[in-house]
Structures are given as structure tokens and as C-alpha cells.
Short mmCIF file of C-alpha atoms in Angstrom, two decimals:
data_model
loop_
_atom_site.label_atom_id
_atom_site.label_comp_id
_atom_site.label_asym_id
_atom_site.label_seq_id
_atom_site.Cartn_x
_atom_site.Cartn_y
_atom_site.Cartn_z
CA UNK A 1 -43.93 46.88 9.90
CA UNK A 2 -47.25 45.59 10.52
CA UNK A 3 -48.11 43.91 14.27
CA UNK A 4 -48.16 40.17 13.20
CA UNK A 5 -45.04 40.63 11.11
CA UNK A 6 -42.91 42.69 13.72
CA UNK A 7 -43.90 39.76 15.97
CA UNK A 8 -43.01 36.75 14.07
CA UNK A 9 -40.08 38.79 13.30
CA UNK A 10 -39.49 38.67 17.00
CA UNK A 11 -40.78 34.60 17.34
CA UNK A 12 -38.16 33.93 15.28
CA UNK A 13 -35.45 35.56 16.84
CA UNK A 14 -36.10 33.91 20.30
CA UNK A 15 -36.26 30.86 18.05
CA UNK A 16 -32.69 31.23 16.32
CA UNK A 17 -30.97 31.60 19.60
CA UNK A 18 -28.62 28.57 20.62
CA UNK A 19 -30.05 27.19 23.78
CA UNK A 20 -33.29 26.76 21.73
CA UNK A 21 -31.47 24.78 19.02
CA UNK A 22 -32.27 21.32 20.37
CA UNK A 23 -35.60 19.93 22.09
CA UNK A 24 -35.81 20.97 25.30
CA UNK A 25 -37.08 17.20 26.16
CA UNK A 26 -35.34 15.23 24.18
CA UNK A 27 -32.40 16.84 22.89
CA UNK A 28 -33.85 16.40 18.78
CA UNK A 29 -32.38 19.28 16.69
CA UNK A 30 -34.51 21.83 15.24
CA UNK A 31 -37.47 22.02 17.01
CA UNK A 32 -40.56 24.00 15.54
CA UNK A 33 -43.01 23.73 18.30
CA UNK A 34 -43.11 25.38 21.78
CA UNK A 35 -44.98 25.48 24.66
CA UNK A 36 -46.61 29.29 25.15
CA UNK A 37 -47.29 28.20 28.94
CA UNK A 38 -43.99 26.62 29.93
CA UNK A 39 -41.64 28.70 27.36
CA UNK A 40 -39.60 25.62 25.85
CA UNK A 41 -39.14 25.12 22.35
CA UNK A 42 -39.88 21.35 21.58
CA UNK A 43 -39.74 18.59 19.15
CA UNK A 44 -43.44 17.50 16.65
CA UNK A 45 -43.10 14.29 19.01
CA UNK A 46 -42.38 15.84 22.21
CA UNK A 47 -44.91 18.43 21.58
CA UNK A 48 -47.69 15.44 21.63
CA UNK A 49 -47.10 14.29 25.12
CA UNK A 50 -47.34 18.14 26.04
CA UNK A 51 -50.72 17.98 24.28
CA UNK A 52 -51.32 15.16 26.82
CA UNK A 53 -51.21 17.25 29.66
CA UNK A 54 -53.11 20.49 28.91
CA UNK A 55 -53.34 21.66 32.24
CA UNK A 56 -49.84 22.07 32.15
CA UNK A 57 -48.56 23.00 28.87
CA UNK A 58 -50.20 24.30 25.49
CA UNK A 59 -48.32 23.81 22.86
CA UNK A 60 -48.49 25.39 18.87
CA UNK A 61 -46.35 25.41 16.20
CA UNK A 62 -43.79 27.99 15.59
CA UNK A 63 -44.18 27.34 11.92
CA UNK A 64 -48.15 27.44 11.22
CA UNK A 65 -49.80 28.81 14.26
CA UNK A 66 -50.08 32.29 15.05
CA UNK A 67 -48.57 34.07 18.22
CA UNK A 68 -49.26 36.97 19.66
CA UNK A 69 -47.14 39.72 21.46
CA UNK A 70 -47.46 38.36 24.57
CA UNK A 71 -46.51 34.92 23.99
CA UNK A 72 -43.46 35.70 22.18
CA UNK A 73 -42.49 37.94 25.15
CA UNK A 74 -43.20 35.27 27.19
CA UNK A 75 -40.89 32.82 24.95
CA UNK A 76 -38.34 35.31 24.93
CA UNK A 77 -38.74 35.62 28.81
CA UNK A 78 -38.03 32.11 29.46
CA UNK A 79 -36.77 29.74 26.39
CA UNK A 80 -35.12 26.45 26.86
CA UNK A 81 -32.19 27.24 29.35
CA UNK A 82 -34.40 29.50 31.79
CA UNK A 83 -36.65 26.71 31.96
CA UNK A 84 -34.67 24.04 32.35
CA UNK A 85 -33.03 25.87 35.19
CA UNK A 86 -36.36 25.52 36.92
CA UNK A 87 -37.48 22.13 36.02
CA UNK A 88 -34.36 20.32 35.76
CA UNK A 89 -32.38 21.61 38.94
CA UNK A 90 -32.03 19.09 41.32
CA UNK A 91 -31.78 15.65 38.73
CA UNK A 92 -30.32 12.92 40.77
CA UNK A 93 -27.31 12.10 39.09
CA UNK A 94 -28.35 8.19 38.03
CA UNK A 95 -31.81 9.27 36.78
CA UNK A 96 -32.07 8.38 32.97
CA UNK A 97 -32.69 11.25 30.69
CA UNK A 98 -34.24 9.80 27.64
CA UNK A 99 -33.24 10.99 24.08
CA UNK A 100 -35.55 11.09 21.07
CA UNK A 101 -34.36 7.58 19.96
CA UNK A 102 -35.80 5.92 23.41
CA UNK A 103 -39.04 4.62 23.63
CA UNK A 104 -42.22 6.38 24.38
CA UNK A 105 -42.99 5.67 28.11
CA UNK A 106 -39.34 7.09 28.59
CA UNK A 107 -40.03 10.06 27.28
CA UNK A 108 -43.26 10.75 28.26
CA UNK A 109 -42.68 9.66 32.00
CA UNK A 110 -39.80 12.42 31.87
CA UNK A 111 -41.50 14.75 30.83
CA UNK A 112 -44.58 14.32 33.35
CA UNK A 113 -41.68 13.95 35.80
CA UNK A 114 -40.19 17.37 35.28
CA UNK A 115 -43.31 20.40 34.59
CA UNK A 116 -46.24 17.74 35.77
CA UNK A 117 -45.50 16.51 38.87
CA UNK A 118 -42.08 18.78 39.66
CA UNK A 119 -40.27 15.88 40.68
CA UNK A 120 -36.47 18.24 40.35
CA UNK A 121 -37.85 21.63 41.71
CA UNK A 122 -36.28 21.04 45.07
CA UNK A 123 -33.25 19.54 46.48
CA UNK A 124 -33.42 16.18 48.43
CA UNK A 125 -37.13 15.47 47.75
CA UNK A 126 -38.41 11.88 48.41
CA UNK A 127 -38.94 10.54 45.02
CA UNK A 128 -40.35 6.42 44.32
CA UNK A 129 -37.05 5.77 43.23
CA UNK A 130 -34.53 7.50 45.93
CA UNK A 131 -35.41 5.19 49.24
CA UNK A 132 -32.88 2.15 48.79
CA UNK A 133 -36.11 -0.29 48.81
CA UNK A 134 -38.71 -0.98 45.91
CA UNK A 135 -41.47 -3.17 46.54
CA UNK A 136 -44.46 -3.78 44.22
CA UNK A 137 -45.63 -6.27 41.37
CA UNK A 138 -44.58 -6.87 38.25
CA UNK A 139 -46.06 -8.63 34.81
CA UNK A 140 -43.47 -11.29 34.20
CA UNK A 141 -43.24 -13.49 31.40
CA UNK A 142 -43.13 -17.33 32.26
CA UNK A 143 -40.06 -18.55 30.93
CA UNK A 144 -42.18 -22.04 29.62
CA UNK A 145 -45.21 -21.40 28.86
CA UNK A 146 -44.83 -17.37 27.54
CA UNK A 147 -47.40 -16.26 29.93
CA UNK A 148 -47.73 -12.54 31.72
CA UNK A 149 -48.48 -13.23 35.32
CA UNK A 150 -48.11 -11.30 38.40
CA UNK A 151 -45.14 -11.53 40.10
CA UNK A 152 -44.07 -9.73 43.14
CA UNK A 153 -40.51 -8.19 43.07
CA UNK A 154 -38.13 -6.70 45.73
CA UNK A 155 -35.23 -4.25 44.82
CA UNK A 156 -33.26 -3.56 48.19
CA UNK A 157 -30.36 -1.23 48.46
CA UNK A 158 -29.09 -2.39 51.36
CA UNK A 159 -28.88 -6.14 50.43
CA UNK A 160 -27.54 -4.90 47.05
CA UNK A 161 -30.12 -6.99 45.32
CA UNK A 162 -33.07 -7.52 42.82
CA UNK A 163 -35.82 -10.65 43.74
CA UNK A 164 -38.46 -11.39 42.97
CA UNK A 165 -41.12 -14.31 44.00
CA UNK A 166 -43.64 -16.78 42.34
CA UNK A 167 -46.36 -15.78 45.42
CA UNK A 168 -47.05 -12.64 47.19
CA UNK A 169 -46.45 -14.76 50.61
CA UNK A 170 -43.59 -16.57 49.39
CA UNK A 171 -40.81 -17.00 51.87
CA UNK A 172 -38.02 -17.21 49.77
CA UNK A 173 -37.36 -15.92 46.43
CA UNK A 174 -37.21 -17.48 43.01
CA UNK A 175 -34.35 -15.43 42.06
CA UNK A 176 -32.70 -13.27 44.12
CA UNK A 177 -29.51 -11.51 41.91
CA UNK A 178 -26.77 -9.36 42.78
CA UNK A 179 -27.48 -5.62 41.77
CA UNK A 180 -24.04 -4.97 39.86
CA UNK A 181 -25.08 -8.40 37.31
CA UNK A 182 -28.28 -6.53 36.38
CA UNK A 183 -28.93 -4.59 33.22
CA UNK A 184 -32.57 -3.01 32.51
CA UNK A 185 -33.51 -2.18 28.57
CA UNK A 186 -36.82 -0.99 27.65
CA UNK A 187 -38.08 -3.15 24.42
CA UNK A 188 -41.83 -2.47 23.87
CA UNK A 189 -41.98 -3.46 20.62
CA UNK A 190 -39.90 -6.97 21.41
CA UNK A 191 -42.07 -7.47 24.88
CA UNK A 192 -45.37 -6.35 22.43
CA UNK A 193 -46.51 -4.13 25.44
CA UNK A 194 -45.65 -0.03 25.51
CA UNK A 195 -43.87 -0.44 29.27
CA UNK A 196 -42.14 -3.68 28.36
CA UNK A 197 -38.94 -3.88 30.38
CA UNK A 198 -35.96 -6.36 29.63
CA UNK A 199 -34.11 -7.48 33.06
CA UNK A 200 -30.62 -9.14 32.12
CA UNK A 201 -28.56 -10.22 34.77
CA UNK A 202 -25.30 -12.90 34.58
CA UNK A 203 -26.16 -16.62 35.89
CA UNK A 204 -22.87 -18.91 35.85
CA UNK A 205 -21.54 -16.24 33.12
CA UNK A 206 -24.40 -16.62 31.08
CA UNK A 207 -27.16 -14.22 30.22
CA UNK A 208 -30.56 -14.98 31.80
CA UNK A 209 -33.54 -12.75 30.40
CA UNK A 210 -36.52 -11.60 32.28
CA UNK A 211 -39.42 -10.00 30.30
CA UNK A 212 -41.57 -7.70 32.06
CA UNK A 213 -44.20 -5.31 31.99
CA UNK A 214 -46.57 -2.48 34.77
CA UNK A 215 -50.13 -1.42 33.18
CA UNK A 216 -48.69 2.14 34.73
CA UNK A 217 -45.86 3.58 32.94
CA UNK A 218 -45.08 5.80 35.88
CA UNK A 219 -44.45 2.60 37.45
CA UNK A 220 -42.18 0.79 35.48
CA UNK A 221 -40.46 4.08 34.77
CA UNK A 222 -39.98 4.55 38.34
CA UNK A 223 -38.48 0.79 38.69
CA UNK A 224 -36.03 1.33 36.13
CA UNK A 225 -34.56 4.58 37.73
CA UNK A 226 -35.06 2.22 41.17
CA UNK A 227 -32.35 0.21 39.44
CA UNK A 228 -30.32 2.49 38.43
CA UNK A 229 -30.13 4.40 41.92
CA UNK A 230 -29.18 1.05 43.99
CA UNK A 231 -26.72 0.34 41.22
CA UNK A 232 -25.03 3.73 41.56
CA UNK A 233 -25.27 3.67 45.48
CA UNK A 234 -24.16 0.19 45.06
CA UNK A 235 -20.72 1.03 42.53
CA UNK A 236 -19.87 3.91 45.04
CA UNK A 237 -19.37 1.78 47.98
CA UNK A 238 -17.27 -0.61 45.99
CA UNK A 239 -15.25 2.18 44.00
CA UNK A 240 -14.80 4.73 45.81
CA UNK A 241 -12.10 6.88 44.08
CA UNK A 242 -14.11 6.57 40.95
CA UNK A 243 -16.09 9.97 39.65
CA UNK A 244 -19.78 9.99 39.72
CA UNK A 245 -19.79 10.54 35.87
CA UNK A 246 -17.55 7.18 35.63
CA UNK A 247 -20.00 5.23 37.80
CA UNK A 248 -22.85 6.71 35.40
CA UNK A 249 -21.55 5.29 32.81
CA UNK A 250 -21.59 1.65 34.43
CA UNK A 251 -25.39 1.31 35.24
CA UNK A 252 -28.18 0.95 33.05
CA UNK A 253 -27.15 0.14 29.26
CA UNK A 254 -29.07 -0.26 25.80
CA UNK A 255 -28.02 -3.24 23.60
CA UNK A 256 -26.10 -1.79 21.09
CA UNK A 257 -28.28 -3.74 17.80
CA UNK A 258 -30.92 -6.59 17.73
CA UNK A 259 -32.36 -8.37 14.77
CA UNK A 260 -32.20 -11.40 12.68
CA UNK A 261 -29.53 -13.26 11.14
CA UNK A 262 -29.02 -16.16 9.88
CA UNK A 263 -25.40 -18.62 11.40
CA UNK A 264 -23.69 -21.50 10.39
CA UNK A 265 -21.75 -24.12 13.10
CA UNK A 266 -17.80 -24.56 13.61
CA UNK A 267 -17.31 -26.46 10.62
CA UNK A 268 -19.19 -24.00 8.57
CA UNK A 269 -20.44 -26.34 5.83
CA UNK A 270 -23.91 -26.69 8.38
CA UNK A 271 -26.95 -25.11 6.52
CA UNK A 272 -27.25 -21.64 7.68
CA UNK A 273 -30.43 -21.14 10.62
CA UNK A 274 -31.98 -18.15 11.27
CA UNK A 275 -31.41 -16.80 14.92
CA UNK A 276 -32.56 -13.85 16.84
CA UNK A 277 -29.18 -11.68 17.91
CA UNK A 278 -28.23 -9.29 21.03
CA UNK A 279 -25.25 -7.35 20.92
CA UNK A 280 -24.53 -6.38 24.32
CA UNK A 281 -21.20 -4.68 24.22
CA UNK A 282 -18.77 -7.46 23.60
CA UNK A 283 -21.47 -10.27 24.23
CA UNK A 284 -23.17 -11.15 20.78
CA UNK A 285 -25.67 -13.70 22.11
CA UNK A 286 -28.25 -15.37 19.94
CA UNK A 287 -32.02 -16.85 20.55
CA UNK A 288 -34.56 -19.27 18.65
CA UNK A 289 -36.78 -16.98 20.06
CA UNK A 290 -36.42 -12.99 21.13
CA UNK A 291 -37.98 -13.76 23.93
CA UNK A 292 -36.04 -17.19 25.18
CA UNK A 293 -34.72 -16.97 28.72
CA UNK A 294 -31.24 -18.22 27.66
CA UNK A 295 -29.53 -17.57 24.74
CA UNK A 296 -28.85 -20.91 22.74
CA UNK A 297 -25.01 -19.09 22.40
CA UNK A 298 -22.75 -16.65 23.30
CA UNK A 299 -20.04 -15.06 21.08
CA UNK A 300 -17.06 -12.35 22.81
CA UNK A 301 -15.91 -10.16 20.60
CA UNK A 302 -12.97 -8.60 21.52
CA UNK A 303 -10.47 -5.86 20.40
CA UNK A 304 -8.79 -5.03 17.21
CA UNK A 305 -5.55 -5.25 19.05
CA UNK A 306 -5.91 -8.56 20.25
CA UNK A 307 -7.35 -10.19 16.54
CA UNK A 308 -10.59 -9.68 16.22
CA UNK A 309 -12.40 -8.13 13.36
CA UNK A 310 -15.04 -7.91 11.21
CA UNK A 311 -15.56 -8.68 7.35
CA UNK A 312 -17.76 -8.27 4.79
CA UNK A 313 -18.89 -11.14 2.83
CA UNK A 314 -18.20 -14.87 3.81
CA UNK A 315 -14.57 -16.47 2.58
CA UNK A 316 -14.52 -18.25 -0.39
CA UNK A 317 -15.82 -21.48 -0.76
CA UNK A 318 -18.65 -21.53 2.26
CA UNK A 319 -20.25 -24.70 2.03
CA UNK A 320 -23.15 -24.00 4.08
CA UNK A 321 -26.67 -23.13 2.62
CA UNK A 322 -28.41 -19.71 3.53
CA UNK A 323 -31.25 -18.17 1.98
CA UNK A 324 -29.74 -14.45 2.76
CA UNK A 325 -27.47 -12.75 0.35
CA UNK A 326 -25.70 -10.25 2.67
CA UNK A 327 -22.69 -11.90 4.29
CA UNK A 328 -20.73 -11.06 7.41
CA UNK A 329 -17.89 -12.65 9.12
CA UNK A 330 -16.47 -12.11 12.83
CA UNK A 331 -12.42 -13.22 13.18
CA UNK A 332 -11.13 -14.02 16.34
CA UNK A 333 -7.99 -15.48 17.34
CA UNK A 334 -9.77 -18.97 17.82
CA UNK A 335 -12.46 -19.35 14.84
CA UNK A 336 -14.40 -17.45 12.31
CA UNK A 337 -17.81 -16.88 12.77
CA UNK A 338 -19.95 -16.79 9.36
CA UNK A 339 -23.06 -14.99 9.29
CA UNK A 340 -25.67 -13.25 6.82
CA UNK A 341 -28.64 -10.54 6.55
CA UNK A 342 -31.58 -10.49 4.81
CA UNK A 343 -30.79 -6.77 3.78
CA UNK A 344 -27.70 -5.06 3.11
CA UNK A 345 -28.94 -2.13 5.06
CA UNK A 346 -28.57 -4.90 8.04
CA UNK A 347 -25.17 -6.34 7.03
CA UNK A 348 -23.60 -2.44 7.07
CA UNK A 349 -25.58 -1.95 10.69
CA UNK A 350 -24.67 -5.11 12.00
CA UNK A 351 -20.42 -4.38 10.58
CA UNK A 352 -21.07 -0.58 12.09
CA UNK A 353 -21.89 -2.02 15.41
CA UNK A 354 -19.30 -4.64 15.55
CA UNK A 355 -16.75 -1.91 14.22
CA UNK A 356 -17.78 -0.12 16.92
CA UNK A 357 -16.93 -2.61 19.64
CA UNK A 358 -13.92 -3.88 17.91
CA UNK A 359 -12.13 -0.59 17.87
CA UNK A 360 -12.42 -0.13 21.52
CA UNK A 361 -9.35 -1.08 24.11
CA UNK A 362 -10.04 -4.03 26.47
CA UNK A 363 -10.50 -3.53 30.41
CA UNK A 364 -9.18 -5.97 33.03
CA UNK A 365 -12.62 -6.95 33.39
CA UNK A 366 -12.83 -7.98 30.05
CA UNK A 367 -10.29 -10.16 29.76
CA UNK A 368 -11.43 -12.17 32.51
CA UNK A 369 -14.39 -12.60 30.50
CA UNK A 370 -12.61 -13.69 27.31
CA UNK A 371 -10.70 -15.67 29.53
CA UNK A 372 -13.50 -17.46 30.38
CA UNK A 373 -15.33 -18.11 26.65
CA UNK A 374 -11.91 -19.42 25.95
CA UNK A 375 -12.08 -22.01 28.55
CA UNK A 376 -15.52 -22.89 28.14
CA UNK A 377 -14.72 -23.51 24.21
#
């Protein structure tokens, strides 16, 4: 067997082996590119942040470059679960590990954050985002007028709290929200801006929005793990019998789908309007505008077990004009909520996501919150 065939032969051995299965980065199946410096098998898009740091990593493909002996010994040496011994060995336990469905500045700050700047080599190292306190400004959207200006903004761990404040000298804060109301969603394409952050926290049981954005994605990377490590710190004072794992699951959350749709009133024989919808677990809210402050409504969707449910199609005999073919309705014990899509593609996303909710149990929590919509209405 000739040399370069005895050692692709060998490449793609190392390759076949099960801890090299998935992207070492983000977890995407299949790689077929790897890093001959670091010894991880990676993803095409993973493998062009790497290319981003060539001090640190040089990357080729498995498929169409050639390798010689010494690299694939050197793949073989380390691979994905050798390396990620190294690189990922002291994670604190609320950091947010992107996948390859999260946004760019996610992935790319994680990656920087483990082989560039060796931020999990060692245990207990003083990180931006593991002091309690966060000072530092961000671009925030003006509520009014849609303009980014700077804002400075205070995250404090031991006041349990997020503000923030229209002057750097201010006194006292425009907002100043409890850390377990807080969510934190990146939406770059929504915001328009690659580190475009979404702060959602609960005002009088409604959802208030926050759009924001840091020129440094470092930066607003390092805010949103900020977040999430007061909110952990935060949820372990206040439950203390509950697993770490359990508490993991409570911080930081994406919005399970967004997009357009178009929504009659009550008496359903309204013309249909188009509307901009979030749904955030059991919280369907909907905007004139994706980028509105407040939503103009709020819809709970509960359980299958206590009469909710989702249709396809609107009932016979809607009265209401739309311009959208693809019809969807919500039941709940109260009212029917009539809505369409401008795609089917949408209406079977938007009834997979609802499904989805549906078919979960209710906690206490959450019927406290129903609890309340029903009052309200």
C-alpha cells in the first residue's frame, strides 16, 4: 500500500471512531473538517471561525485536503474526547454551550473561549462573568423613537438584579428588575445587528422587551453568561434541595418559534391583521412590530389535560377576511383563537410548536399564571 493511501486509510479510521461522530464545537453530526493543530474533528461552519484564529488552530478538510503521517498521528493522538478533556474541564455549570442552530457570536465566542483564550483549563479561574457584579454599557433600543443609544447597565448578584440607567451619573435607575423575571435570547437577525441581545423580563405579568446590542461580541457574550450565573446563584439560594441540572434548566431560554401570522378578535368575524408572534413556552404573545416593547396581547396556552389544543384549519363558517390560506386554531376552555400562515410550511411549524407545549403537564407555577389570564379576561 502506497504512503498517501496507507495514511488516509489511517485518517479515516481516527475519523470513524464515535467520539469524533459529532462537532467537537457544536455538536453537528458528521463532521469532515479537523483541526491538525488542536486534533478535533469539526463542522464546514465551525471550521471557519477556526480559520479566524490561525494562531491557534489550522484547519483542512478531511475530505479534499491531503494529510500527512504526522498529522494523522497527531489526530489519532488526540481526537475530540482527548481534547475536550483539556479545553472543556472546568465549564461552570450555567455557562451556555451553543449548538449549531444558535447564532454566530455564540458560537464563535465559545469557541475563542475554550482553545483561544483557555477560559476552562483551570479550576476556579476569574472569568468576566463569575464575580456576582457586571458593570459596563450597553446599545439599547429606545422604546419610542427606535434609536440605539448608550445605556449604562448594572447586573448585581447580590441585589439579585438587572438595571440599567438613561445617564452614566444617574442616581437611580430606569429599570431596575428582579433577576429570576429575566430571560436573555440572542436575535441578530430580528435586532439587525450580529450581537443583538433580547432582554425579557415580567412587568405587572406582562412581557416588557429590551433590544440590545455591544460592538464586541466577547462582550455581550460575556453579559449573557453574566445572566445566567446570577440567575443560577440566584435559584440556589431560593431552592435549595433542587439539583444543579434542574436549576439549569430554569435560566436562560430560546423562544420556542417567531414569525408572522395573521389573527382575528373574540367575535371572529373581524378582518384578519397581520401580527408579529413569540411563543415563549406557554406565553404566545403578539406585536405590530418585532421590535415593540409590549406586546399588543398575550395568549396562555395550556395543557392537553386541562382543554387546550390545537387544530388545523379554521371552523366552518369564519366570517373574518384574511389574505393567508393556511389556517390554525388554538382551543382553550374559554375561547378559540383563529389564526393563519402565509405558508403551509409555517402552519405545520407553528401546530409542531404548539403540539409541543400542549402535550406537556402543568406546574404549580403555571397555574397561577393561567389563573391570572383568566382573571384579567
Amino acid at each position: 500500500m502506497a504512503g498517501g493511501e496507507k495514511s488516509m486509510k489511517a485518517l479515516r479510521e481516527v475519523w470513524k471512531r464515535a467520539e469524533n461522530s459529532l462537532c467537537a464545537d457544536c455538536g453537528k453530526p458528521d463532521p469532515d473538517w479537523a483541526s491538525s493543530t488542536l486534533g478535533v474533528f469539526i463542522c464546514l461552519s465551525c471550521s471557519g471561525i477556526h480559520r479566524n484564529i490561525p494562531s491557534i488552530s489550522k484547519v483542512k478538510s478531511l475530505k479534499m485536503d491531503h494529510w500527512d503521517d504526522a498529522q494523522v498521528q497527531f489526530l489519532a493522538k488526540h481526537g475530540n474526547a482527548v481534547t475536550k478533556a483539556t479545553y472543556e474541564a472546568h465549564i461552570p455549570i450555567y455557562y451556555y454551550q451553543p449548538t449549531y442552530n444558535d447564532c454566530q457570536v455564540l458560537r464563535e465566542q465559545w469557541i475563542r473561549a475554550k482553545y483561544e483564550r483557555k477560559e476552562f483549563t483551570e479550576p476556579g479561574k476569574q472569568l468576566p462573568y463569575t464575580d456576582g457584579v457586571k458593570e459596563g454599557i450597553l446599545w439599547k433600543r429606545g422604546r419610542d423613537n427606535g434609536q440605539f443609544l448608550p445605556r449604562k447597565f448594572l447586573l448585581s448578584e447580590r441585589e439579585g438584579c438587572l438595571k440599567y440607567f438613561t445617564k452614566q451619573d444617574a442616581k437611580e435607575p430606569k429599570i431596575n428588575v428582579k433577576i429570576d423575571v429575566i430571560n436573555a435570547t440572542f436575535q441578530p437577525e430580528k435586532i439587525g445587528n450580529p450581537n443583538g441581545l433580547q432582554i425579557t423580563y415580567l412587568k405587572d405579568n406582562k412581557t416588557r422587551n429590551i433590544f440590545v446590542y455591544h460592538k464586541s461580541g466577547k462582550e455581550v457574550v460575556d453579559w449573557f453568561n453574566a445572566i445566567r450565573s446570577v440567575q443560577f446563584h440566584y435559584l440556589k439560594v431560593a431552592f435549595p434541595i433542587a439539583s444543579d441540572n434542574e436549576i439549569k434548566s430554569r435560566l436562560t431560554r430560546n423562544f420556542l418559534k417567531e414569525g408572522y401570522m395573521e389573527k382575528t378578535g373574540p367575535k371572529q368575524k373581524e378582518a384578519f391583521k397581520k401580527r408579529w408572534f413569540t411563543l415563549d413556552h406557554r406565553r404566545l404573545m403578539y406585536f405590530k412590530d418585532p421590535l415593540d416593547a409590549f406586546a399588543k396581547g398575550e395568549v396562555f396556552v395550556g395543557s392537553r389535560e386541562n382543554g387546550y389544543s390545537v387544530q388545523k384549519g379554521l371552523p366552518s363558517g369564519t366570517q373574518g377576511n384574511f389574505s393567508w390560506p393556511y389556517g390554525l386554531t388554538i382551543v382553550t376552555p374559554d375561547r378559540e383563537y383563529l389564526f393563519t400562515c402565509e405558508t403551509e410550511t409555517d402552519q405545520l411549524d407553528w401546530i409542531t410548536a404548539f403540539t409541543s407545549v400542549i402535550n406537556q403537564a402543568m406546574t404549580p407555577q403555571e397555574y397561577a399564571i393561567e389563573a391570572y389570564f383568566k382573571f384579567k379576561s
